[in-house]
């Protein structure tokens, strides 16, 4: 590992040692952060798997029911039933903090379920079909929020890992090598000074 390009002086030795201490502390903190982020990421991945299972189950129920409705009453009547329905909903935002990072989650607030079918001109299970698709809407909204969080967490883990690697593989070893080099040069100078002083003293004693 190449050392830093600094003059081997005592002041530079103190400076590099301080940089090394800060780098080591930074490495430890970043490693802790990486572990926390990975743990939170794994939790969110598990939530995605559970949501995917719920979504698949809802799709397996909703689309066959819609297909049955289309085959039974026809597309035109299904469209008329849909236009006759006034079923509003709201999408809400909620701030959350995960692994020290701020996110915004989205959720669908559905109104109380109402019956829109009647004995005349409607399909008996139309309310159930609508309820299934509104449940699917809610699940897909949750999935969109969680997938965004997972993506951002994964990117942060990747970025933190790069910093950890840079400190562990380059910055810290380089600082250690520089400290070792400066200390060896200063020790050599100290030995030379001692030798010179002893030589001068010996000459004076001879005189």
Tab-separated table of C-alpha atoms in Angstrom:
chain	number	residue	atom	x	y	z
A	1	UNK	CA	0.000	0.000	0.000
A	2	UNK	CA	1.468	3.367	-1.057
A	3	UNK	CA	1.916	5.913	1.695
A	4	UNK	CA	0.698	9.493	1.663
A	5	UNK	CA	2.948	12.032	0.005
A	6	UNK	CA	3.849	14.059	3.116
A	7	UNK	CA	7.138	15.171	4.627
A	8	UNK	CA	8.318	12.953	7.519
A	9	UNK	CA	7.989	15.536	10.299
A	10	UNK	CA	6.607	15.339	13.824
A	11	UNK	CA	3.750	17.724	12.986
A	12	UNK	CA	2.766	15.611	9.977
A	13	UNK	CA	2.994	12.486	12.131
A	14	UNK	CA	0.490	13.955	14.595
A	15	UNK	CA	-1.759	15.070	11.734
A	16	UNK	CA	-1.745	11.656	10.039
A	17	UNK	CA	-2.369	9.886	13.359
A	18	UNK	CA	-5.375	12.130	13.933
A	19	UNK	CA	-6.653	11.377	10.426
A	20	UNK	CA	-6.160	7.671	11.094
A	21	UNK	CA	-8.130	7.871	14.342
A	22	UNK	CA	-10.999	9.683	12.614
A	23	UNK	CA	-10.946	7.166	9.753
A	24	UNK	CA	-11.107	4.210	12.144
A	25	UNK	CA	-14.024	5.767	14.026
A	26	UNK	CA	-15.753	6.535	10.734
A	27	UNK	CA	-15.240	2.951	9.587
A	28	UNK	CA	-16.785	1.566	12.779
A	29	UNK	CA	-19.800	3.898	12.517
A	30	UNK	CA	-20.331	3.146	8.847
A	31	UNK	CA	-20.081	-0.591	9.508
A	32	UNK	CA	-22.764	-0.261	12.196
A	33	UNK	CA	-24.913	1.767	9.805
A	34	UNK	CA	-24.470	-0.848	7.075
A	35	UNK	CA	-25.540	-3.649	9.424
A	36	UNK	CA	-28.650	-1.706	10.507
A	37	UNK	CA	-29.572	-0.903	6.901
A	38	UNK	CA	-29.144	-4.528	5.833
A	39	UNK	CA	-31.323	-5.676	8.727
A	40	UNK	CA	-34.061	-3.162	7.846
A	41	UNK	CA	-33.766	-4.072	4.165
A	42	UNK	CA	-34.314	-7.757	4.945
A	43	UNK	CA	-37.401	-6.874	7.001
A	44	UNK	CA	-38.835	-4.857	4.115
A	45	UNK	CA	-38.088	-7.676	1.661
A	46	UNK	CA	-40.109	-10.017	3.883
A	47	UNK	CA	-42.985	-7.511	3.840
A	48	UNK	CA	-42.793	-7.429	0.049
A	49	UNK	CA	-43.059	-11.237	-0.065
A	50	UNK	CA	-46.127	-11.196	2.202
A	51	UNK	CA	-47.757	-8.447	0.143
A	52	UNK	CA	-47.015	-10.287	-3.084
A	53	UNK	CA	-48.801	-13.347	-1.699
A	54	UNK	CA	-51.825	-11.221	-0.713
A	55	UNK	CA	-51.874	-9.524	-4.122
A	56	UNK	CA	-51.722	-12.847	-5.956
A	57	UNK	CA	-54.576	-14.167	-3.829
A	58	UNK	CA	-56.656	-11.036	-4.460
A	59	UNK	CA	-55.992	-11.166	-8.219
A	60	UNK	CA	-56.955	-14.841	-8.330
A	61	UNK	CA	-60.282	-13.852	-6.774
A	62	UNK	CA	-61.032	-10.496	-8.425
A	63	UNK	CA	-60.320	-11.146	-12.110
A	64	UNK	CA	-62.258	-14.435	-12.414
A	65	UNK	CA	-65.209	-12.703	-10.713
A	66	UNK	CA	-65.011	-9.828	-13.196
A	67	UNK	CA	-64.750	-12.281	-16.097
A	68	UNK	CA	-67.844	-14.119	-14.844
A	69	UNK	CA	-69.687	-10.814	-14.569
A	70	UNK	CA	-68.725	-9.833	-18.136
A	71	UNK	CA	-69.824	-13.200	-19.511
A	72	UNK	CA	-73.098	-13.089	-17.585
A	73	UNK	CA	-74.369	-9.563	-18.255
A	74	UNK	CA	-72.142	-8.360	-21.112
A	75	UNK	CA	-69.603	-5.583	-21.396
A	76	UNK	CA	-72.133	-2.815	-22.065
A	77	UNK	CA	-74.105	-3.497	-18.917
A	78	UNK	CA	-70.915	-3.794	-16.849
A	79	UNK	CA	-69.880	-0.360	-18.143
A	80	UNK	CA	-73.303	1.106	-17.241
A	81	UNK	CA	-73.061	-0.384	-13.740
A	82	UNK	CA	-69.570	1.090	-13.350
A	83	UNK	CA	-70.725	4.573	-14.433
A	84	UNK	CA	-73.598	4.417	-11.972
A	85	UNK	CA	-71.240	3.838	-9.048
A	86	UNK	CA	-69.959	6.789	-7.016
A	87	UNK	CA	-67.212	5.261	-4.897
A	88	UNK	CA	-64.563	7.868	-4.079
A	89	UNK	CA	-61.350	7.204	-2.167
A	90	UNK	CA	-58.365	9.202	-0.887
A	91	UNK	CA	-54.650	8.510	-1.071
A	92	UNK	CA	-52.864	9.610	2.105
A	93	UNK	CA	-49.168	10.189	2.786
A	94	UNK	CA	-47.366	9.263	5.971
A	95	UNK	CA	-43.726	10.013	6.881
A	96	UNK	CA	-41.732	7.124	8.332
A	97	UNK	CA	-38.121	6.711	9.469
A	98	UNK	CA	-36.370	3.418	8.715
A	99	UNK	CA	-32.706	2.829	9.463
A	100	UNK	CA	-32.221	6.540	10.099
A	101	UNK	CA	-33.637	7.438	6.673
A	102	UNK	CA	-36.845	9.381	6.041
A	103	UNK	CA	-39.463	7.979	3.680
A	104	UNK	CA	-43.007	8.779	2.636
A	105	UNK	CA	-45.510	5.936	2.465
A	106	UNK	CA	-48.834	6.017	0.658
A	107	UNK	CA	-52.089	4.364	1.576
A	108	UNK	CA	-55.605	4.322	0.193
A	109	UNK	CA	-58.419	5.384	2.498
A	110	UNK	CA	-61.532	3.629	1.254
A	111	UNK	CA	-64.969	4.879	2.305
A	112	UNK	CA	-67.421	2.672	4.084
A	113	UNK	CA	-68.639	-0.038	1.789
A	114	UNK	CA	-72.006	0.688	0.181
A	115	UNK	CA	-74.326	-1.510	-1.856
A	116	UNK	CA	-74.987	-0.298	-5.385
A	117	UNK	CA	-76.689	-3.339	-6.877
A	118	UNK	CA	-80.438	-3.740	-7.079
A	119	UNK	CA	-82.803	-6.353	-8.354
A	120	UNK	CA	-83.266	-4.516	-11.650
A	121	UNK	CA	-80.583	-4.281	-14.297
A	122	UNK	CA	-77.545	-5.192	-12.213
A	123	UNK	CA	-75.390	-8.207	-11.579
A	124	UNK	CA	-75.987	-9.653	-8.083
A	125	UNK	CA	-72.262	-9.944	-7.296
A	126	UNK	CA	-71.210	-6.540	-8.656
A	127	UNK	CA	-70.641	-5.167	-5.146
A	128	UNK	CA	-68.351	-8.077	-4.345
A	129	UNK	CA	-66.397	-7.534	-7.551
A	130	UNK	CA	-65.908	-3.850	-6.711
A	131	UNK	CA	-64.847	-4.695	-3.169
A	132	UNK	CA	-62.251	-7.142	-4.510
A	133	UNK	CA	-60.748	-4.549	-6.855
A	134	UNK	CA	-60.669	-1.843	-4.192
A	135	UNK	CA	-58.814	-4.271	-1.936
A	136	UNK	CA	-56.404	-4.875	-4.808
A	137	UNK	CA	-55.965	-1.102	-5.204
A	138	UNK	CA	-55.078	-0.797	-1.522
A	139	UNK	CA	-52.561	-3.654	-1.706
A	140	UNK	CA	-50.913	-2.282	-4.858
A	141	UNK	CA	-50.570	1.160	-3.246
A	142	UNK	CA	-48.857	-0.393	-0.239
A	143	UNK	CA	-46.597	-2.399	-2.543
A	144	UNK	CA	-45.577	0.733	-4.450
A	145	UNK	CA	-44.539	2.442	-1.198
A	146	UNK	CA	-42.625	-0.564	0.122
A	147	UNK	CA	-40.829	-1.226	-3.161
A	148	UNK	CA	-39.676	2.406	-3.232
A	149	UNK	CA	-38.344	2.048	0.324
A	150	UNK	CA	-36.607	-1.224	-0.551
A	151	UNK	CA	-34.955	0.372	-3.586
A	152	UNK	CA	-33.707	3.373	-1.600
A	153	UNK	CA	-32.462	1.171	1.247
A	154	UNK	CA	-30.613	-1.049	-1.216
A	155	UNK	CA	-28.963	1.990	-2.826
A	156	UNK	CA	-27.955	3.323	0.608
A	157	UNK	CA	-26.504	-0.081	1.570
A	158	UNK	CA	-24.508	-0.084	-1.668
A	159	UNK	CA	-23.236	3.469	-1.079
A	160	UNK	CA	-22.338	2.725	2.560
A	161	UNK	CA	-20.545	-0.467	1.524
A	162	UNK	CA	-18.410	1.506	-0.953
A	163	UNK	CA	-17.409	3.919	1.816
A	164	UNK	CA	-16.630	1.060	4.189
A	165	UNK	CA	-14.480	-0.616	1.537
A	166	UNK	CA	-12.661	2.627	0.744
A	167	UNK	CA	-11.791	3.140	4.410
A	168	UNK	CA	-10.887	-0.501	5.021
A	169	UNK	CA	-8.921	-1.167	1.833
A	170	UNK	CA	-7.363	2.198	1.013
A	171	UNK	CA	-7.600	5.107	3.447
A	172	UNK	CA	-6.837	3.325	6.750
A	173	UNK	CA	-3.995	1.112	5.374
A	174	UNK	CA	-2.498	4.144	3.621
A	175	UNK	CA	-2.579	6.183	6.843
A	176	UNK	CA	-1.036	3.307	8.830
A	177	UNK	CA	1.721	2.916	6.256
A	178	UNK	CA	2.395	6.656	6.385
A	179	UNK	CA	2.575	6.651	10.190
A	180	UNK	CA	4.949	3.694	10.072
A	181	UNK	CA	7.141	5.441	7.481
A	182	UNK	CA	7.298	8.769	9.333
A	183	UNK	CA	8.054	7.040	12.651
A	184	UNK	CA	10.863	5.031	11.062
A	185	UNK	CA	12.377	8.180	9.486
A	186	UNK	CA	12.146	10.120	12.761
A	187	UNK	CA	13.693	7.221	14.682
A	188	UNK	CA	16.532	7.043	12.153
A	189	UNK	CA	17.091	10.778	12.513
A	190	UNK	CA	17.087	10.412	16.280
A	191	UNK	CA	19.744	7.685	16.077
A	192	UNK	CA	21.805	9.849	13.721
A	193	UNK	CA	21.563	12.785	16.124
A	194	UNK	CA	22.620	10.613	19.044
A	195	UNK	CA	25.553	9.290	17.020
A	196	UNK	CA	26.605	12.834	16.052
A	197	UNK	CA	26.358	14.027	19.659
A	198	UNK	CA	28.421	11.108	20.887
A	199	UNK	CA	31.045	11.788	18.222
A	200	UNK	CA	31.250	15.459	19.181
A	201	UNK	CA	31.513	14.563	22.824
A	202	UNK	CA	34.287	12.069	22.124
A	203	UNK	CA	36.248	14.673	20.159
A	204	UNK	CA	35.911	17.202	22.952
A	205	UNK	CA	37.128	14.701	25.483
A	206	UNK	CA	40.204	13.930	23.338
A	207	UNK	CA	41.023	17.616	23.161
